[in-house]
Amino acid sequence: MRRSIQLGALGFFIVTSPLAHAAATQDESACECAAKPAQSPADTAFRKLYTDEWSWRQQQVSGDEDSGDAAIRPDLPDVSPEAQAKRLARWQSVEKSLDAIDRSALSPANRTNYDVYRQQISVLIGQQQFKDYQRPLNSDTSFWGNLASTARQSFTTETDYRNYLSQLNQMPRYFDQQIANMRAGLARGFTPPKITLQGRDDTVRSVIDVKTPQDSVFYKPFATMPANIPDATKAELRAEAVEAITRSVIPAHQKLLTFLTKDYIPNAQASIAAYDLPDGKAYYQSKIREFTTLDMTPAQIHQIGLDEVAEIRSQMLQTMKDAKFDGTLPQFLHFLRTGLQFYAKTPEELLKDAAWISKEFDGIASKWIGHLPRSRFAIEPVPADIAPYYTSGRGGPGIYLVNTYDLASRPLYSLPALTLHESAPGHAFQMPLAAENKDLPAFRQNTYISAYGEGWALYCEWLGQEMGMYKTPYDRFGMLSYQMWRAARLVVDTGIHSMGWSREQAQRYLHDNTALADQEIKTEVDRYIAWPGQALSYYIGEMTIRNDRARAEKALGPKFNIRAFHDAVLETGSVPLPVLTARIDKFIADGGKGPYPDEER
């Protein structure tokens, strides 16, 4: 999965899957890279509406997370109830303005933009109405952890440092607002389940338990500073950092730690089901729409999951035979979990293998995708303070994080699939392509719809078979186990949140059907428990892309070009699944012609 871009400060995801509003028709999915026709009054009104709102939206997001803007901003957000009410009112006003625009009068490109934008606004409204900002954490991300991630960004100017110092000094105010929101959520039973919060206070305690301010993660940007900053200024900034960490950062974390350990975690909800939250059935249904962009019931998704698990299981059995293993599937899974040959001996070995796989794809990238991103990515270990609660890997613009904690839970046979998903051609590839596509409006360049992004990344795992990335039956079994993992999520997520499944039942289901290590199973199930619906986006998205491709192959026959198809998928930016399907309808209608002129090479 991608690097987390949860905007816990605001209670919404700038990079999330919007609710489906309406499927686009075939001629509506043309991207803005086509020749631009004269703008109608409706186009002009729509452009002004989304431009003004997007500019305002960026001011609501600062300091604690990624917002599509690489600059270090000077302020942490205002997350008070008053500010949240103003956001809700603004987005409701935008929705009314969208209602007043005649969609049929828009250009084809803007009809697609309208569909994408309207769904973003719908999700933002829903998140505010359900007061997601009162739960600014889940099983592996939190508002305080997001702040720590800022310290790992690249600082290049004196302004970056001064803005960052401003953020550090605003932590007491910001933490007080977050704690007040969490208290309000606690009072109405709207918290993450207690079981998923165990140990989360450790990440707060690690900020407090430092010998000197210079040992703090928040001092990291000051340890090595750009040469273009004068030495005297460096000394001044470093002294201010020590002061800010001492007087603002540590006291804010101390207050948060007291709240978490004495009030929040002990009194968090005992139930793990979203149905048991306030207005829980409606809340979970809103999350299904948010993360799948489709109107589906929990029962429908559960059945799809059961059917897909059965199909993938048959493929796993065949791959087990290909590996010449004489035994049952449970015995094979035990063999994979315990065989020392399948695990790295050192963190460096795991990181180097991940790097090798990513470079191996580099060698064949142009055979499968015509338009490649300019952006590159680093491969780094997950930071030690969050690694025990973090997933196996996470990728995004400029980064592929590999979890080197508990190496016995990080099998090498799963690493090719993980790398294709998180690095290239997955998240660290697809997200930069959207950001670099200047023909898209900013709200499409810098947002992330989970059903599309996770669907593409999971499709990349499956595509690895055709690309020759799985060298052994074990590698292919690792890919199938990951496919099974995502299909099983459909069963587990709906089971937990709508059908009364226990945590142990969910863990057992993954244990019996995948080759995941038990540590990873525990981490993953807790993630699904604390983040209702998000796990549904992966397989639903992949199924859509594979179904769209099968339709295109059948309709186009020998005219089908895989590079052109992938370019058509990727040039849209992150879009709801009905919009993506409409784009492939147009791809078929255009005779398989993709968006770039050199795809036939």
Coordinates of C-alpha atoms in Angstrom, one line a residue:
M1 CA 0.0 0.0 0.0
R2 CA 1.0 3.6 -0.5
R3 CA 2.7 5.8 2.0
S4 CA 0.0 7.0 4.4
I5 CA -1.5 10.3 3.4
Q6 CA -4.1 10.5 6.1
L7 CA -4.9 14.0 7.0
G8 CA -5.7 13.3 10.6
A9 CA -5.6 17.0 11.5
L10 CA -8.7 17.7 9.5
G11 CA -10.5 14.4 9.5
F12 CA -10.4 13.9 5.8
F13 CA -8.1 12.3 3.2
I14 CA -6.9 14.6 0.5
V15 CA -5.8 11.4 -1.2
T16 CA -8.8 9.1 -0.8
S17 CA -11.5 7.5 -2.8
P18 CA -14.5 9.7 -3.3
L19 CA -18.0 8.5 -3.3
A20 CA -19.4 7.5 -6.7
H21 CA -21.9 10.1 -7.9
A22 CA -22.5 9.2 -11.6
A23 CA -20.8 7.1 -14.2
A24 CA -19.3 9.1 -17.0
T25 CA -20.4 8.2 -20.6
Q26 CA -18.0 7.1 -23.3
D27 CA -17.3 10.5 -24.8
E28 CA -16.8 12.1 -21.4
S29 CA -13.5 10.6 -20.3
A30 CA -11.2 12.4 -22.7
C31 CA -8.3 13.9 -20.8
E32 CA -7.4 17.5 -20.9
C33 CA -4.3 16.7 -22.9
A34 CA -6.6 16.8 -26.0
A35 CA -7.0 20.0 -27.9
K36 CA -8.9 22.4 -25.6
P37 CA -12.2 23.8 -27.1
A38 CA -13.5 27.2 -26.4
Q39 CA -14.7 27.5 -22.8
S40 CA -18.5 27.8 -22.3
P41 CA -20.0 29.9 -19.4
A42 CA -20.5 26.6 -17.6
D43 CA -16.8 25.7 -18.1
T44 CA -15.8 29.1 -16.8
A45 CA -18.0 28.8 -13.7
F46 CA -16.8 25.3 -12.9
R47 CA -13.2 26.2 -13.3
K48 CA -13.6 29.2 -10.9
L49 CA -15.4 27.0 -8.4
Y50 CA -12.9 24.2 -8.2
T51 CA -9.9 26.6 -8.4
D52 CA -11.0 28.7 -5.5
E53 CA -12.0 25.7 -3.4
W54 CA -8.8 23.8 -4.1
S55 CA -6.7 26.9 -3.2
W56 CA -8.7 27.2 0.0
R57 CA -8.4 23.5 0.7
Q58 CA -4.7 23.7 0.6
Q59 CA -4.7 26.3 3.4
Q60 CA -6.6 23.9 5.5
V61 CA -3.9 21.3 5.1
S62 CA -0.5 22.2 6.4
G63 CA 2.3 20.9 8.5
D64 CA 1.0 17.5 9.5
E65 CA 0.8 15.7 6.1
D66 CA 1.4 15.6 2.4
S67 CA -0.8 17.9 0.4
G68 CA 0.8 17.8 -3.0
D69 CA 3.0 20.7 -2.0
A70 CA 6.7 20.1 -1.3
A71 CA 7.2 23.3 0.6
I72 CA 7.4 23.3 4.4
R73 CA 4.5 25.4 5.6
P74 CA 4.6 27.8 8.6
D75 CA 1.4 26.7 10.3
L76 CA -0.2 23.7 11.7
P77 CA -3.9 23.5 10.9
D78 CA -6.8 24.8 13.0
V79 CA -8.7 21.6 13.8
S80 CA -11.1 23.1 16.4
P81 CA -14.8 22.3 16.1
E82 CA -15.4 25.8 14.9
A83 CA -13.0 25.3 12.0
Q84 CA -14.5 21.9 11.2
A85 CA -17.9 23.4 11.0
K86 CA -16.7 26.1 8.6
R87 CA -15.2 23.4 6.4
L88 CA -18.4 21.5 6.3
A89 CA -20.3 24.6 5.4
R90 CA -17.8 25.5 2.7
W91 CA -18.1 22.1 1.1
Q92 CA -21.9 22.0 1.3
S93 CA -21.9 25.4 -0.4
V94 CA -19.6 24.0 -3.2
E95 CA -22.0 21.1 -3.6
K96 CA -24.9 23.4 -4.1
S97 CA -22.9 25.4 -6.7
L98 CA -22.1 22.1 -8.5
D99 CA -25.8 21.4 -8.6
A100 CA -26.4 24.7 -10.3
I101 CA -23.9 23.9 -13.1
D102 CA -25.4 22.3 -16.2
R103 CA -23.0 19.3 -16.6
S104 CA -24.2 18.7 -20.2
A105 CA -22.9 22.2 -21.1
L106 CA -19.4 21.4 -20.0
S107 CA -16.6 20.3 -22.4
P108 CA -16.0 16.5 -22.5
A109 CA -12.8 17.0 -20.4
N110 CA -14.6 19.0 -17.9
R111 CA -17.5 16.5 -17.6
T112 CA -14.9 14.1 -16.4
N113 CA -13.4 16.7 -14.1
Y114 CA -16.8 17.4 -12.8
D115 CA -17.5 13.7 -11.9
V116 CA -14.1 13.4 -10.2
Y117 CA -14.4 16.7 -8.3
R118 CA -18.0 16.2 -7.2
Q119 CA -17.1 12.9 -5.7
Q120 CA -14.2 14.4 -3.8
I121 CA -16.6 17.0 -2.4
S122 CA -19.2 14.3 -1.5
V123 CA -16.5 12.4 0.5
L124 CA -15.3 15.5 2.3
I125 CA -18.8 16.4 3.3
G126 CA -19.4 12.8 4.5
Q127 CA -16.3 12.8 6.6
Q128 CA -17.2 16.0 8.2
Q129 CA -20.8 15.0 8.9
F130 CA -19.6 11.7 10.6
K131 CA -16.9 13.8 12.4
D132 CA -14.0 11.7 11.3
Y133 CA -11.7 14.4 12.8
Q134 CA -12.7 13.0 16.2
R135 CA -10.7 9.9 15.4
P136 CA -7.4 11.3 14.1
L137 CA -5.5 8.0 14.3
N138 CA -5.8 4.4 13.3
S139 CA -3.7 1.3 13.9
D140 CA -0.6 2.6 12.2
T141 CA -1.0 6.3 11.5
S142 CA -1.7 9.2 13.8
F143 CA -1.6 13.0 13.8
W144 CA 1.5 13.0 16.0
G145 CA 3.3 10.5 13.8
N146 CA 2.4 12.5 10.7
L147 CA 4.3 15.5 12.3
A148 CA 7.3 13.3 12.8
S149 CA 7.3 12.5 9.1
T150 CA 7.8 16.1 8.3
A151 CA 11.1 15.9 10.0
R152 CA 12.2 13.4 7.4
Q153 CA 11.5 15.7 4.4
S154 CA 14.1 17.6 2.5
F155 CA 14.8 21.1 3.8
T156 CA 16.5 23.3 1.2
T157 CA 16.1 26.9 2.3
E158 CA 16.3 29.1 5.4
T159 CA 12.5 29.7 4.9
D160 CA 11.9 25.9 5.2
Y161 CA 13.7 25.9 8.5
R162 CA 11.9 28.9 9.9
N163 CA 8.5 27.6 8.8
Y164 CA 9.4 24.3 10.4
L165 CA 10.3 26.0 13.7
S166 CA 7.0 27.8 13.6
Q167 CA 5.3 24.4 13.3
L168 CA 7.2 23.0 16.3
N169 CA 6.2 26.0 18.4
Q170 CA 2.5 25.5 17.5
M171 CA 2.4 21.9 18.7
P172 CA 0.9 22.8 22.1
R173 CA -2.0 24.5 20.6
Y174 CA -2.4 21.9 17.9
F175 CA -2.2 19.0 20.3
D176 CA -4.7 20.6 22.6
Q177 CA -7.2 20.9 19.8
Q178 CA -6.7 17.3 18.8
I179 CA -7.1 16.1 22.4
A180 CA -10.3 18.1 22.7
N181 CA -11.6 16.4 19.5
M182 CA -10.6 13.0 20.7
R183 CA -12.4 13.7 24.1
A184 CA -15.6 14.5 22.2
G185 CA -15.2 11.3 20.2
L186 CA -14.6 9.3 23.4
A187 CA -17.7 10.8 25.0
R188 CA -19.9 9.4 22.2
G189 CA -18.2 6.1 21.7
F190 CA -16.4 7.1 18.5
T191 CA -12.9 5.9 18.9
P192 CA -10.7 3.2 17.3
P193 CA -11.2 -0.1 19.0
K194 CA -9.2 -0.4 22.2
I195 CA -7.3 -3.5 21.0
T196 CA -5.8 -1.6 18.1
L197 CA -4.5 1.1 20.4
Q198 CA -2.3 -1.2 22.5
G199 CA 1.3 0.1 22.4
R200 CA 0.4 3.3 20.4
D201 CA 1.6 5.4 23.3
D202 CA 5.1 4.1 22.7
T203 CA 5.5 6.3 19.7
V204 CA 4.6 9.3 21.9
R205 CA 6.9 8.2 24.7
S206 CA 9.8 7.9 22.2
V207 CA 9.6 11.6 21.6
I208 CA 9.8 12.3 25.4
D209 CA 12.5 9.8 26.3
V210 CA 15.4 11.5 24.7
K211 CA 18.6 12.4 26.4
T212 CA 19.0 15.7 24.7
P213 CA 16.9 17.8 22.3
Q214 CA 19.5 17.0 19.6
D215 CA 18.5 13.3 19.9
S216 CA 14.9 14.1 19.0
V217 CA 13.5 13.0 15.6
F218 CA 12.4 16.6 15.3
Y219 CA 16.0 17.9 15.4
K220 CA 16.9 15.7 12.4
P221 CA 16.6 18.4 9.8
F222 CA 19.1 20.5 11.7
A223 CA 21.8 17.8 12.0
T224 CA 22.9 18.3 8.4
M225 CA 21.9 21.7 6.8
P226 CA 22.4 23.0 3.2
A227 CA 25.7 24.6 2.4
N228 CA 24.0 27.7 1.1
I229 CA 22.8 28.7 4.6
P230 CA 25.5 30.8 6.4
D231 CA 27.2 29.2 9.4
A232 CA 25.9 31.9 11.7
T233 CA 22.4 31.4 10.6
K234 CA 22.7 27.6 11.0
A235 CA 23.8 28.2 14.6
E236 CA 20.9 30.5 15.2
L237 CA 18.4 28.0 13.7
R238 CA 19.8 25.1 15.7
A239 CA 19.6 27.0 18.9
E240 CA 15.9 27.9 18.2
A241 CA 15.3 24.2 17.4
V242 CA 16.6 23.2 20.8
E243 CA 14.4 25.8 22.4
A244 CA 11.3 24.7 20.5
I245 CA 11.8 21.0 21.2
T246 CA 12.4 21.7 24.9
R247 CA 9.6 24.2 25.5
S248 CA 6.9 23.1 22.9
V249 CA 7.5 19.7 21.4
I250 CA 8.2 17.6 24.5
P251 CA 5.6 19.3 26.7
A252 CA 2.9 18.7 24.0
H253 CA 3.8 15.1 23.8
Q254 CA 3.9 14.7 27.6
K255 CA 0.3 16.1 27.8
L256 CA -0.8 13.7 25.0
L257 CA 0.8 10.7 26.6
T258 CA -1.0 11.4 29.9
F259 CA -4.3 11.7 28.0
L260 CA -3.7 8.5 26.0
T261 CA -2.7 6.4 28.9
K262 CA -5.1 7.6 31.6
D263 CA -8.2 8.4 29.6
Y264 CA -8.3 7.5 25.9
I265 CA -6.9 4.0 25.6
P266 CA -8.5 2.6 28.8
N267 CA -11.9 3.9 27.8
A268 CA -11.8 3.3 24.0
Q269 CA -14.6 1.2 22.5
A270 CA -14.4 -2.5 23.2
S271 CA -16.2 -3.6 20.0
I272 CA -14.2 -3.9 16.9
A273 CA -17.2 -3.5 14.5
A274 CA -18.0 -0.3 12.7
Y275 CA -21.6 -1.3 13.0
D276 CA -21.2 -0.6 16.8
L277 CA -20.1 3.0 16.3
P278 CA -22.7 5.8 16.4
D279 CA -24.9 5.4 13.4
G280 CA -22.6 2.6 12.5
K281 CA -24.4 1.0 9.6
A282 CA -24.6 4.3 7.7
Y283 CA -21.0 5.1 8.7
Y284 CA -19.7 1.8 7.3
Q285 CA -21.8 2.1 4.1
S286 CA -20.3 5.6 3.6
K287 CA -16.8 4.0 3.9
I288 CA -17.6 1.4 1.4
R289 CA -18.6 4.1 -1.1
E290 CA -15.6 6.2 -0.2
F291 CA -13.0 3.4 -0.7
T292 CA -14.6 1.5 -3.6
T293 CA -16.3 4.4 -5.3
L294 CA -19.2 2.0 -5.9
D295 CA -22.6 1.4 -4.4
M296 CA -22.2 -2.1 -3.0
T297 CA -23.6 -3.8 0.1
P298 CA -21.3 -5.5 2.7
A299 CA -23.0 -8.8 1.8
Q300 CA -22.3 -8.4 -1.9
I301 CA -18.6 -7.6 -1.2
H302 CA -18.4 -10.5 1.2
Q303 CA -19.6 -13.0 -1.4
I304 CA -17.2 -11.6 -4.1
G305 CA -14.4 -12.2 -1.6
L306 CA -15.5 -15.8 -0.9
D307 CA -15.7 -16.5 -4.6
E308 CA -12.3 -15.0 -5.4
V309 CA -10.6 -16.8 -2.5
A310 CA -11.8 -20.1 -3.8
E311 CA -10.5 -19.3 -7.3
I312 CA -7.1 -18.1 -6.1
R313 CA -6.8 -21.2 -3.8
S314 CA -7.0 -23.5 -6.8
Q315 CA -4.1 -21.5 -8.4
M316 CA -2.1 -21.8 -5.2
L317 CA -2.5 -25.5 -5.2
Q318 CA -1.2 -25.8 -8.7
T319 CA 1.8 -23.6 -7.9
M320 CA 2.5 -25.8 -4.9
K321 CA 2.6 -28.7 -7.3
D322 CA 5.0 -26.7 -9.6
A323 CA 7.3 -26.3 -6.6
K324 CA 7.2 -30.2 -6.2
F325 CA 6.0 -30.0 -2.7
D326 CA 4.5 -33.2 -1.5
G327 CA 1.9 -32.3 1.1
T328 CA -1.2 -30.3 1.9
L329 CA -1.7 -26.5 1.5
P330 CA -1.5 -25.9 5.3
Q331 CA 1.8 -27.9 5.4
F332 CA 3.1 -25.8 2.5
L333 CA 2.2 -22.6 4.2
H334 CA 3.9 -23.8 7.4
F335 CA 7.0 -24.7 5.3
L336 CA 7.0 -21.2 3.8
R337 CA 6.6 -19.5 7.2
T338 CA 9.4 -21.5 8.8
G339 CA 11.9 -22.2 6.1
L340 CA 15.1 -20.2 6.9
Q341 CA 16.0 -20.0 3.2
F342 CA 13.0 -17.7 2.6
Y343 CA 14.0 -14.9 4.9
A344 CA 16.7 -12.3 4.9
K345 CA 19.4 -12.5 7.6
T346 CA 19.9 -8.8 7.9
P347 CA 17.9 -5.6 7.2
E348 CA 20.5 -4.7 4.6
E349 CA 19.8 -7.9 2.7
L350 CA 16.1 -7.2 2.6
L351 CA 16.7 -3.7 1.4
K352 CA 19.2 -4.7 -1.3
D353 CA 16.8 -7.4 -2.6
A354 CA 14.1 -4.8 -2.9
A355 CA 16.4 -2.5 -4.7
W356 CA 17.4 -5.2 -7.1
I357 CA 13.8 -6.1 -8.0
S358 CA 13.0 -2.4 -8.6
K359 CA 15.9 -2.0 -10.9
E360 CA 15.0 -5.2 -12.7
F361 CA 11.7 -3.6 -13.6
D362 CA 13.5 -0.5 -14.8
G363 CA 15.0 -2.7 -17.5
I364 CA 11.7 -3.6 -19.0
A365 CA 9.5 -0.6 -18.1
S366 CA 9.4 0.8 -21.6
K367 CA 8.0 -2.5 -23.0
W368 CA 4.9 -2.2 -20.8
I369 CA 4.3 1.5 -20.4
G370 CA 4.8 4.2 -23.0
H371 CA 4.9 7.3 -20.9
L372 CA 7.3 7.0 -17.9
P373 CA 7.5 9.4 -15.0
R374 CA 10.5 11.7 -14.5
S375 CA 10.4 11.3 -10.7
R376 CA 12.6 8.7 -9.1
F377 CA 12.3 7.1 -5.6
A378 CA 14.5 6.1 -2.7
I379 CA 14.3 2.8 -0.9
E380 CA 14.5 3.2 2.9
P381 CA 13.6 1.2 6.0
V382 CA 10.4 2.0 7.9
P383 CA 11.5 4.3 10.9
A384 CA 12.2 2.2 14.0
D385 CA 9.7 3.9 16.2
I386 CA 6.7 2.9 14.1
A387 CA 8.0 -0.3 12.5
P388 CA 6.3 -2.7 15.0
Y389 CA 2.9 -1.4 14.1
Y390 CA 3.5 -0.7 10.4
T391 CA 2.7 -2.7 7.4
S392 CA 5.3 -4.6 5.4
G393 CA 5.9 -1.8 2.9
R394 CA 4.5 1.5 1.7
G395 CA 5.3 3.6 -1.4
G396 CA 4.5 6.9 -2.8
P397 CA 6.2 9.9 -4.5
G398 CA 9.9 9.7 -4.0
I399 CA 9.9 6.8 -1.5
Y400 CA 9.5 3.0 -1.1
L401 CA 9.6 2.1 2.6
V402 CA 10.5 -1.5 3.5
N403 CA 9.8 -2.8 7.0
T404 CA 12.9 -4.4 8.3
Y405 CA 11.4 -5.0 11.8
D406 CA 11.1 -8.7 12.7
L407 CA 12.8 -10.2 9.6
A408 CA 11.1 -13.5 10.2
S409 CA 7.8 -11.8 9.1
R410 CA 9.3 -10.5 5.8
P411 CA 9.5 -13.4 3.4
L412 CA 11.7 -12.9 0.3
Y413 CA 9.3 -14.9 -1.9
S414 CA 6.7 -12.0 -1.3
L415 CA 9.2 -9.3 -2.0
P416 CA 8.8 -9.2 -5.8
A417 CA 5.0 -8.6 -5.5
L418 CA 5.5 -6.1 -2.7
T419 CA 8.0 -4.2 -4.7
L420 CA 5.9 -4.1 -7.9
H421 CA 3.0 -2.8 -5.7
E422 CA 4.8 -0.2 -3.7
S423 CA 7.5 1.1 -6.0
A424 CA 7.5 0.8 -9.8
P425 CA 5.2 0.4 -11.6
G426 CA 2.9 0.8 -8.5
H427 CA 2.6 3.7 -6.1
A428 CA 6.0 5.3 -6.6
F429 CA 5.3 5.3 -10.3
Q430 CA 1.6 6.0 -10.7
M431 CA 1.4 8.9 -8.2
P432 CA 4.3 10.9 -9.8
L433 CA 2.7 10.4 -13.3
A434 CA -0.4 12.1 -12.0
A435 CA 1.5 14.9 -10.4
E436 CA 3.6 15.4 -13.6
N437 CA 0.5 15.6 -15.8
K438 CA 0.1 19.3 -16.1
D439 CA -3.0 18.9 -18.4
L440 CA -4.9 17.8 -15.3
P441 CA -6.4 20.3 -12.8
A442 CA -4.5 20.4 -9.5
F443 CA -7.3 18.6 -7.7
R444 CA -6.7 15.5 -9.9
Q445 CA -2.9 15.8 -9.9
N446 CA -2.5 15.8 -6.1
T447 CA -5.3 13.6 -4.8
Y448 CA -5.4 9.8 -4.4
I449 CA -8.5 7.6 -4.8
S450 CA -7.8 4.4 -3.0
A451 CA -9.9 2.1 -5.4
Y452 CA -7.9 3.4 -8.3
G453 CA -4.4 3.7 -6.7
E454 CA -4.5 0.5 -4.8
G455 CA -6.3 -1.3 -7.6
W456 CA -3.5 -0.2 -10.0
A457 CA -0.8 -1.3 -7.6
L458 CA -2.4 -4.7 -7.1
Y459 CA -2.9 -5.1 -10.8
C460 CA 0.9 -4.5 -11.1
E461 CA 1.5 -7.5 -8.8
W462 CA -0.7 -9.6 -11.1
L463 CA 1.0 -8.1 -14.2
G464 CA 4.4 -9.3 -12.9
Q465 CA 3.5 -12.8 -14.2
E466 CA 3.4 -11.5 -17.8
M467 CA 6.5 -9.4 -17.2
G468 CA 8.5 -12.4 -16.0
M469 CA 9.2 -10.9 -12.6
Y470 CA 8.5 -14.1 -10.7
K471 CA 11.5 -16.4 -11.2
T472 CA 10.5 -19.4 -9.1
P473 CA 7.2 -21.1 -8.1
Y474 CA 7.8 -19.6 -4.6
D475 CA 7.9 -16.1 -6.1
R476 CA 4.7 -16.8 -7.9
F477 CA 3.1 -18.3 -4.8
G478 CA 4.1 -15.1 -3.0
M479 CA 2.2 -13.1 -5.6
L480 CA -0.8 -15.4 -5.3
S481 CA -0.6 -15.2 -1.5
Y482 CA -0.8 -11.4 -1.9
Q483 CA -3.7 -11.7 -4.3
M484 CA -5.3 -14.0 -1.8
W485 CA -4.6 -11.6 1.0
R486 CA -6.4 -8.8 -0.8
A487 CA -9.4 -11.0 -1.8
A488 CA -9.5 -12.3 1.8
R489 CA -9.7 -8.7 2.9
L490 CA -13.1 -8.4 1.3
V491 CA -14.3 -11.3 3.5
V492 CA -12.5 -10.1 6.6
D493 CA -13.4 -6.4 6.5
T494 CA -17.1 -7.0 5.9
G495 CA -17.0 -9.9 8.4
I496 CA -15.5 -7.7 11.1
H497 CA -17.6 -4.6 10.6
S498 CA -21.0 -6.0 9.6
M499 CA -21.2 -9.6 10.5
G500 CA -19.9 -9.9 14.0
W501 CA -16.5 -11.5 13.3
S502 CA -14.0 -11.6 16.1
R503 CA -10.4 -10.4 15.8
E504 CA -9.3 -14.0 16.3
Q505 CA -11.7 -15.3 13.6
A506 CA -10.3 -12.7 11.1
Q507 CA -6.7 -13.7 12.0
R508 CA -7.5 -17.3 11.6
Y509 CA -9.0 -16.7 8.1
L510 CA -5.8 -15.0 6.9
H511 CA -3.6 -17.6 8.5
D512 CA -5.5 -20.5 6.8
N513 CA -5.6 -18.9 3.4
T514 CA -2.4 -16.9 2.9
A515 CA 1.3 -17.4 3.5
L516 CA 1.5 -14.2 5.6
A517 CA 3.6 -14.4 8.8
D518 CA 1.6 -14.3 12.0
Q519 CA 3.1 -11.0 13.0
E520 CA 2.0 -9.4 9.7
I521 CA -1.5 -11.0 10.0
K522 CA -1.9 -9.4 13.5
T523 CA -0.8 -6.0 12.2
E524 CA -3.0 -6.2 9.1
V525 CA -6.1 -7.3 10.9
D526 CA -5.7 -4.5 13.4
R527 CA -5.4 -2.1 10.5
Y528 CA -8.7 -3.3 9.0
I529 CA -10.4 -3.1 12.5
A530 CA -9.2 0.5 13.0
W531 CA -9.7 1.7 9.4
P532 CA -13.2 0.4 8.2
G533 CA -13.6 0.0 4.5
Q534 CA -10.1 0.9 3.3
A535 CA -9.1 -2.7 2.8
L536 CA -11.9 -3.1 0.3
S537 CA -10.4 -0.8 -2.3
Y538 CA -7.5 -3.1 -3.4
Y539 CA -9.2 -6.1 -4.9
I540 CA -12.3 -4.2 -6.2
G541 CA -10.0 -1.8 -8.0
E542 CA -7.8 -4.6 -9.5
M543 CA -10.9 -6.5 -10.7
T544 CA -12.1 -3.4 -12.4
I545 CA -8.8 -2.8 -14.3
R546 CA -8.5 -6.4 -15.3
N547 CA -12.1 -6.5 -16.5
D548 CA -11.6 -3.3 -18.4
R549 CA -8.5 -4.8 -20.0
A550 CA -10.3 -8.0 -20.9
R551 CA -13.0 -6.0 -22.6
A552 CA -10.5 -4.0 -24.5
E553 CA -8.6 -7.0 -25.7
K554 CA -11.7 -8.7 -26.9
A555 CA -13.1 -5.7 -28.7
L556 CA -9.8 -4.6 -30.3
G557 CA -8.3 -8.0 -31.1
P558 CA -4.9 -7.5 -32.9
K559 CA -5.2 -3.7 -32.5
F560 CA -4.9 -4.0 -28.7
N561 CA -1.6 -2.5 -27.5
I562 CA -0.6 -3.1 -23.9
R563 CA 1.5 0.1 -23.7
A564 CA -1.4 2.2 -25.0
F565 CA -3.8 0.6 -22.6
H566 CA -1.6 1.2 -19.6
D567 CA -1.0 4.8 -20.7
A568 CA -4.8 5.3 -21.0
V569 CA -5.2 4.0 -17.4
L570 CA -2.4 6.1 -16.0
E571 CA -3.0 9.4 -17.7
T572 CA -6.3 9.9 -16.0
G573 CA -4.7 10.6 -12.6
S574 CA -6.6 9.1 -9.7
V575 CA -10.3 8.7 -10.6
P576 CA -13.4 6.8 -9.4
L577 CA -13.8 3.4 -11.0
P578 CA -16.8 4.3 -13.1
V579 CA -14.8 7.2 -14.7
L580 CA -11.9 4.8 -15.4
T581 CA -14.2 2.3 -17.0
A582 CA -15.6 5.1 -19.2
R583 CA -12.0 6.1 -20.2
I584 CA -11.4 2.5 -21.4
D585 CA -14.8 2.6 -23.3
K586 CA -13.3 5.6 -25.2
F587 CA -10.0 3.8 -25.6
I588 CA -11.9 1.0 -27.4
A589 CA -14.0 3.4 -29.4
D590 CA -10.8 5.1 -30.6
G591 CA -9.6 1.8 -31.9
G592 CA -7.0 1.3 -29.1
K593 CA -5.3 4.6 -29.7
G594 CA -3.7 5.8 -26.4
P595 CA -3.0 9.4 -25.2
Y596 CA 0.6 9.6 -26.4
P597 CA 2.0 9.5 -29.9
D598 CA 4.9 7.2 -29.5
E599 CA 3.1 4.2 -27.9
E600 CA 3.4 2.0 -30.9
R601 CA 7.2 1.9 -30.7

